[in-house]
Amino acid sequence: MYIYITYGTLDYLATYQEKYDGALLLEGDSNSALVIETDGENPFTEKHEYEVINQRGSLNGAGFVVMNHIPVTEEGRSLFEERFQNRAGLVDSEPGFSGIRILRPLHQDPYIVMTLWKSHADFINWQQSNAYEEAHKNRGTSKGLPETLFTGKSFVKEYMVAK
């Protein structure tokens, strides 16, 4: 399974959404995105192409999407992926959780950990939960992933699902 993403204005991307069944139109503060999950080819000219390496839940029913972009070194990819293949999955049972996709870039993009929520409030509640604390307890410690795995700082983009 693959995910393809293109970016642009909401109005422009809305014209493309109509062409692709199941495409997710996302509205952000500084830009918008159109996300397609498929076994087929990339319909966009942009090369934001990802292989789904771990998933739970669905893209449907989400009202809020968080994409954590994580730049990983070539040498660190296998360890990074192993960590996410063996993740505890605590987020999966949180109220308001719709889905998660761990995305391996096919080109020079960073990895993306995409979580989908029914609402922004559900995401905030997850961040303030004991389950979140447990899931991230090793971050920045000797039990977490070593800093040398990353080529830079991760960054987060948040989007509302456009109706």
PDB file of C-alpha atoms in Angstrom:
ATOM      1  CA  MET A   1       0.000   0.000   0.000  1.00  0.00           C
ATOM      2  CA  TYR A   2       1.207   3.496  -0.843  1.00  0.00           C
ATOM      3  CA  ILE A   3       0.305   7.029   0.135  1.00  0.00           C
ATOM      4  CA  TYR A   4       0.817   9.922  -2.253  1.00  0.00           C
ATOM      5  CA  ILE A   5       0.619  13.536  -1.097  1.00  0.00           C
ATOM      6  CA  THR A   6       0.407  16.769  -3.026  1.00  0.00           C
ATOM      7  CA  TYR A   7       0.306  20.272  -1.573  1.00  0.00           C
ATOM      8  CA  GLY A   8      -1.368  23.487  -2.667  1.00  0.00           C
ATOM      9  CA  THR A   9      -4.295  25.771  -1.993  1.00  0.00           C
ATOM     10  CA  LEU A  10      -7.520  24.283  -0.706  1.00  0.00           C
ATOM     11  CA  ASP A  11      -9.518  25.421  -3.742  1.00  0.00           C
ATOM     12  CA  TYR A  12      -7.005  23.980  -6.191  1.00  0.00           C
ATOM     13  CA  LEU A  13      -6.762  20.636  -4.393  1.00  0.00           C
ATOM     14  CA  ALA A  14     -10.555  20.377  -4.073  1.00  0.00           C
ATOM     15  CA  THR A  15     -10.782  20.142  -7.869  1.00  0.00           C
ATOM     16  CA  TYR A  16      -8.459  17.114  -7.752  1.00  0.00           C
ATOM     17  CA  GLN A  17     -10.231  15.471  -4.830  1.00  0.00           C
ATOM     18  CA  GLU A  18     -13.300  14.948  -6.986  1.00  0.00           C
ATOM     19  CA  LYS A  19     -11.233  12.822  -9.398  1.00  0.00           C
ATOM     20  CA  TYR A  20      -9.949  10.360  -6.778  1.00  0.00           C
ATOM     21  CA  ASP A  21     -12.317   8.205  -4.765  1.00  0.00           C
ATOM     22  CA  GLY A  22     -11.313   8.156  -1.102  1.00  0.00           C
ATOM     23  CA  ALA A  23      -8.838  11.052  -1.354  1.00  0.00           C
ATOM     24  CA  LEU A  24      -8.439  12.978   1.883  1.00  0.00           C
ATOM     25  CA  LEU A  25      -8.428  16.771   1.521  1.00  0.00           C
ATOM     26  CA  LEU A  26      -6.588  18.443   4.414  1.00  0.00           C
ATOM     27  CA  GLU A  27      -6.705  22.122   5.321  1.00  0.00           C
ATOM     28  CA  GLY A  28      -3.697  23.536   7.160  1.00  0.00           C
ATOM     29  CA  ASP A  29      -2.666  26.942   8.438  1.00  0.00           C
ATOM     30  CA  SER A  30      -0.036  27.620   5.795  1.00  0.00           C
ATOM     31  CA  ASN A  31      -0.979  25.118   3.092  1.00  0.00           C
ATOM     32  CA  SER A  32      -3.345  22.296   2.305  1.00  0.00           C
ATOM     33  CA  ALA A  33      -2.698  18.715   1.229  1.00  0.00           C
ATOM     34  CA  LEU A  34      -4.413  15.988  -0.728  1.00  0.00           C
ATOM     35  CA  VAL A  35      -3.661  12.441   0.441  1.00  0.00           C
ATOM     36  CA  ILE A  36      -4.376   9.309  -1.577  1.00  0.00           C
ATOM     37  CA  GLU A  37      -3.920   5.769  -0.220  1.00  0.00           C
ATOM     38  CA  THR A  38      -3.766   3.150  -2.975  1.00  0.00           C
ATOM     39  CA  ASP A  39      -2.001   0.129  -4.408  1.00  0.00           C
ATOM     40  CA  GLY A  40      -1.817   1.993  -7.717  1.00  0.00           C
ATOM     41  CA  GLU A  41       0.471   4.569  -9.278  1.00  0.00           C
ATOM     42  CA  ASN A  42       1.061   8.127  -8.100  1.00  0.00           C
ATOM     43  CA  PRO A  43      -1.474  10.370  -9.881  1.00  0.00           C
ATOM     44  CA  PHE A  44       0.451  13.545  -8.991  1.00  0.00           C
ATOM     45  CA  THR A  45       3.479  15.079 -10.690  1.00  0.00           C
ATOM     46  CA  GLU A  46       5.048  15.760  -7.276  1.00  0.00           C
ATOM     47  CA  LYS A  47       7.086  12.919  -5.876  1.00  0.00           C
ATOM     48  CA  HIS A  48       5.863  12.866  -2.265  1.00  0.00           C
ATOM     49  CA  GLU A  49       5.551   9.090  -2.372  1.00  0.00           C
ATOM     50  CA  TYR A  50       5.477   6.782   0.649  1.00  0.00           C
ATOM     51  CA  GLU A  51       5.149   3.096   1.340  1.00  0.00           C
ATOM     52  CA  VAL A  52       2.877   2.273   4.281  1.00  0.00           C
ATOM     53  CA  ILE A  53       4.988   0.102   6.612  1.00  0.00           C
ATOM     54  CA  ASN A  54       2.604  -0.030   9.581  1.00  0.00           C
ATOM     55  CA  GLN A  55      -1.052   0.855   9.854  1.00  0.00           C
ATOM     56  CA  ARG A  56      -4.126   0.619  12.022  1.00  0.00           C
ATOM     57  CA  GLY A  57      -7.580   2.036  11.557  1.00  0.00           C
ATOM     58  CA  SER A  58      -8.909   4.020   8.666  1.00  0.00           C
ATOM     59  CA  LEU A  59      -8.449   7.318   6.876  1.00  0.00           C
ATOM     60  CA  ASN A  60     -12.245   7.632   6.786  1.00  0.00           C
ATOM     61  CA  GLY A  61     -14.070   9.307   9.625  1.00  0.00           C
ATOM     62  CA  ALA A  62     -11.169  11.510  10.658  1.00  0.00           C
ATOM     63  CA  GLY A  63     -11.704  15.204  11.304  1.00  0.00           C
ATOM     64  CA  PHE A  64      -8.142  16.065  12.322  1.00  0.00           C
ATOM     65  CA  VAL A  65      -4.782  14.784  11.018  1.00  0.00           C
ATOM     66  CA  VAL A  66      -1.298  15.129  12.495  1.00  0.00           C
ATOM     67  CA  MET A  67       1.778  14.423  10.356  1.00  0.00           C
ATOM     68  CA  ASN A  68       5.049  14.119  12.257  1.00  0.00           C
ATOM     69  CA  HIS A  69       7.873  14.432   9.692  1.00  0.00           C
ATOM     70  CA  ILE A  70      11.008  12.646  10.908  1.00  0.00           C
ATOM     71  CA  PRO A  71      14.265  12.930   8.916  1.00  0.00           C
ATOM     72  CA  VAL A  72      16.212   9.665   9.321  1.00  0.00           C
ATOM     73  CA  THR A  73      19.727   8.831   8.104  1.00  0.00           C
ATOM     74  CA  GLU A  74      20.137   6.112   5.486  1.00  0.00           C
ATOM     75  CA  GLU A  75      21.990   4.000   8.071  1.00  0.00           C
ATOM     76  CA  GLY A  76      19.255   4.514  10.674  1.00  0.00           C
ATOM     77  CA  ARG A  77      16.286   3.468   8.545  1.00  0.00           C
ATOM     78  CA  SER A  78      16.195  -0.199   9.616  1.00  0.00           C
ATOM     79  CA  LEU A  79      16.378   0.616  13.342  1.00  0.00           C
ATOM     80  CA  PHE A  80      13.772   3.356  12.993  1.00  0.00           C
ATOM     81  CA  GLU A  81      11.416   1.047  11.105  1.00  0.00           C
ATOM     82  CA  GLU A  82      11.964  -1.801  13.556  1.00  0.00           C
ATOM     83  CA  ARG A  83      10.946   0.488  16.421  1.00  0.00           C
ATOM     84  CA  PHE A  84       7.695   1.362  14.694  1.00  0.00           C
ATOM     85  CA  GLN A  85       6.992  -2.217  13.579  1.00  0.00           C
ATOM     86  CA  ASN A  86       7.187  -3.186  17.253  1.00  0.00           C
ATOM     87  CA  ARG A  87       5.356  -0.171  18.657  1.00  0.00           C
ATOM     88  CA  ALA A  88       3.136  -0.758  21.677  1.00  0.00           C
ATOM     89  CA  GLY A  89       0.071   0.528  19.849  1.00  0.00           C
ATOM     90  CA  LEU A  90      -1.226   2.419  22.872  1.00  0.00           C
ATOM     91  CA  VAL A  91      -2.666   5.156  20.659  1.00  0.00           C
ATOM     92  CA  ASP A  92      -4.903   2.639  18.859  1.00  0.00           C
ATOM     93  CA  SER A  93      -7.383   2.386  21.748  1.00  0.00           C
ATOM     94  CA  GLU A  94      -7.533   6.086  22.628  1.00  0.00           C
ATOM     95  CA  PRO A  95     -10.940   7.808  22.434  1.00  0.00           C
ATOM     96  CA  GLY A  96     -11.318   9.603  19.114  1.00  0.00           C
ATOM     97  CA  PHE A  97      -8.510   7.677  17.388  1.00  0.00           C
ATOM     98  CA  SER A  98      -9.325   6.925  13.738  1.00  0.00           C
ATOM     99  CA  GLY A  99      -6.061   5.611  12.315  1.00  0.00           C
ATOM    100  CA  ILE A 100      -2.287   5.654  12.064  1.00  0.00           C
ATOM    101  CA  ARG A 101       0.071   5.239   9.123  1.00  0.00           C
ATOM    102  CA  ILE A 102       3.843   4.910   9.364  1.00  0.00           C
ATOM    103  CA  LEU A 103       5.157   6.107   6.008  1.00  0.00           C
ATOM    104  CA  ARG A 104       8.537   5.209   4.498  1.00  0.00           C
ATOM    105  CA  PRO A 105       9.625   7.797   1.922  1.00  0.00           C
ATOM    106  CA  LEU A 106      10.452   6.484  -1.538  1.00  0.00           C
ATOM    107  CA  HIS A 107      12.606   9.543  -2.253  1.00  0.00           C
ATOM    108  CA  GLN A 108      14.378  12.155  -0.119  1.00  0.00           C
ATOM    109  CA  ASP A 109      11.396  13.117   2.036  1.00  0.00           C
ATOM    110  CA  PRO A 110      11.390  12.420   5.782  1.00  0.00           C
ATOM    111  CA  TYR A 111       9.429   9.542   7.277  1.00  0.00           C
ATOM    112  CA  ILE A 112       5.925  10.531   8.331  1.00  0.00           C
ATOM    113  CA  VAL A 113       3.989   9.244  11.309  1.00  0.00           C
ATOM    114  CA  MET A 114       0.422  10.202  10.423  1.00  0.00           C
ATOM    115  CA  THR A 115      -2.271   9.937  13.075  1.00  0.00           C
ATOM    116  CA  LEU A 116      -5.918  10.542  12.328  1.00  0.00           C
ATOM    117  CA  TRP A 117      -8.428  11.695  14.926  1.00  0.00           C
ATOM    118  CA  LYS A 118     -12.121  12.420  15.041  1.00  0.00           C
ATOM    119  CA  SER A 119     -11.325  15.906  16.395  1.00  0.00           C
ATOM    120  CA  HIS A 120      -8.512  18.223  17.473  1.00  0.00           C
ATOM    121  CA  ALA A 121      -9.722  17.828  21.077  1.00  0.00           C
ATOM    122  CA  ASP A 122      -9.229  14.036  20.834  1.00  0.00           C
ATOM    123  CA  PHE A 123      -5.618  14.569  19.759  1.00  0.00           C
ATOM    124  CA  ILE A 124      -4.989  16.999  22.637  1.00  0.00           C
ATOM    125  CA  ASN A 125      -6.528  14.508  25.077  1.00  0.00           C
ATOM    126  CA  TRP A 126      -4.141  11.829  23.753  1.00  0.00           C
ATOM    127  CA  GLN A 127      -1.162  14.135  24.257  1.00  0.00           C
ATOM    128  CA  GLN A 128      -2.228  14.700  27.863  1.00  0.00           C
ATOM    129  CA  SER A 129      -2.924  11.028  28.607  1.00  0.00           C
ATOM    130  CA  ASN A 130      -0.976   8.445  30.588  1.00  0.00           C
ATOM    131  CA  ALA A 131      -0.883   6.312  27.424  1.00  0.00           C
ATOM    132  CA  TYR A 132       0.966   9.110  25.557  1.00  0.00           C
ATOM    133  CA  GLU A 133       3.432   9.449  28.418  1.00  0.00           C
ATOM    134  CA  GLU A 134       4.016   5.687  28.390  1.00  0.00           C
ATOM    135  CA  ALA A 135       4.404   5.550  24.590  1.00  0.00           C
ATOM    136  CA  HIS A 136       7.027   8.319  24.647  1.00  0.00           C
ATOM    137  CA  LYS A 137       8.768   7.556  27.945  1.00  0.00           C
ATOM    138  CA  ASN A 138      12.071   6.526  26.311  1.00  0.00           C
ATOM    139  CA  ARG A 139      12.365   9.615  24.091  1.00  0.00           C
ATOM    140  CA  GLY A 140      15.633  11.409  24.799  1.00  0.00           C
ATOM    141  CA  THR A 141      16.956   8.587  27.003  1.00  0.00           C
ATOM    142  CA  SER A 142      19.462   5.792  26.423  1.00  0.00           C
ATOM    143  CA  LYS A 143      16.498   3.435  25.803  1.00  0.00           C
ATOM    144  CA  GLY A 144      15.163   5.652  23.003  1.00  0.00           C
ATOM    145  CA  LEU A 145      16.409   5.959  19.466  1.00  0.00           C
ATOM    146  CA  PRO A 146      19.899   7.517  19.326  1.00  0.00           C
ATOM    147  CA  GLU A 147      20.086  11.119  18.081  1.00  0.00           C
ATOM    148  CA  THR A 148      22.600  10.000  15.425  1.00  0.00           C
ATOM    149  CA  LEU A 149      19.695   8.323  13.573  1.00  0.00           C
ATOM    150  CA  PHE A 150      18.266  11.684  12.591  1.00  0.00           C
ATOM    151  CA  THR A 151      19.488  14.141   9.972  1.00  0.00           C
ATOM    152  CA  GLY A 152      17.645  17.041  11.591  1.00  0.00           C
ATOM    153  CA  LYS A 153      14.771  17.986  13.851  1.00  0.00           C
ATOM    154  CA  SER A 154      11.377  16.485  13.301  1.00  0.00           C
ATOM    155  CA  PHE A 155       8.485  18.812  12.564  1.00  0.00           C
ATOM    156  CA  VAL A 156       4.733  18.472  12.860  1.00  0.00           C
ATOM    157  CA  LYS A 157       2.004  19.631  10.508  1.00  0.00           C
ATOM    158  CA  GLU A 158      -1.614  19.645  11.660  1.00  0.00           C
ATOM    159  CA  TYR A 159      -4.630  19.664   9.378  1.00  0.00           C
ATOM    160  CA  MET A 160      -8.397  19.754   9.583  1.00  0.00           C
ATOM    161  CA  VAL A 161     -10.139  17.396   7.186  1.00  0.00           C
ATOM    162  CA  ALA A 162     -12.011  19.528   4.648  1.00  0.00           C
ATOM    163  CA  LYS A 163     -15.538  18.371   3.981  1.00  0.00           C
TER     164      LYS A 163
END
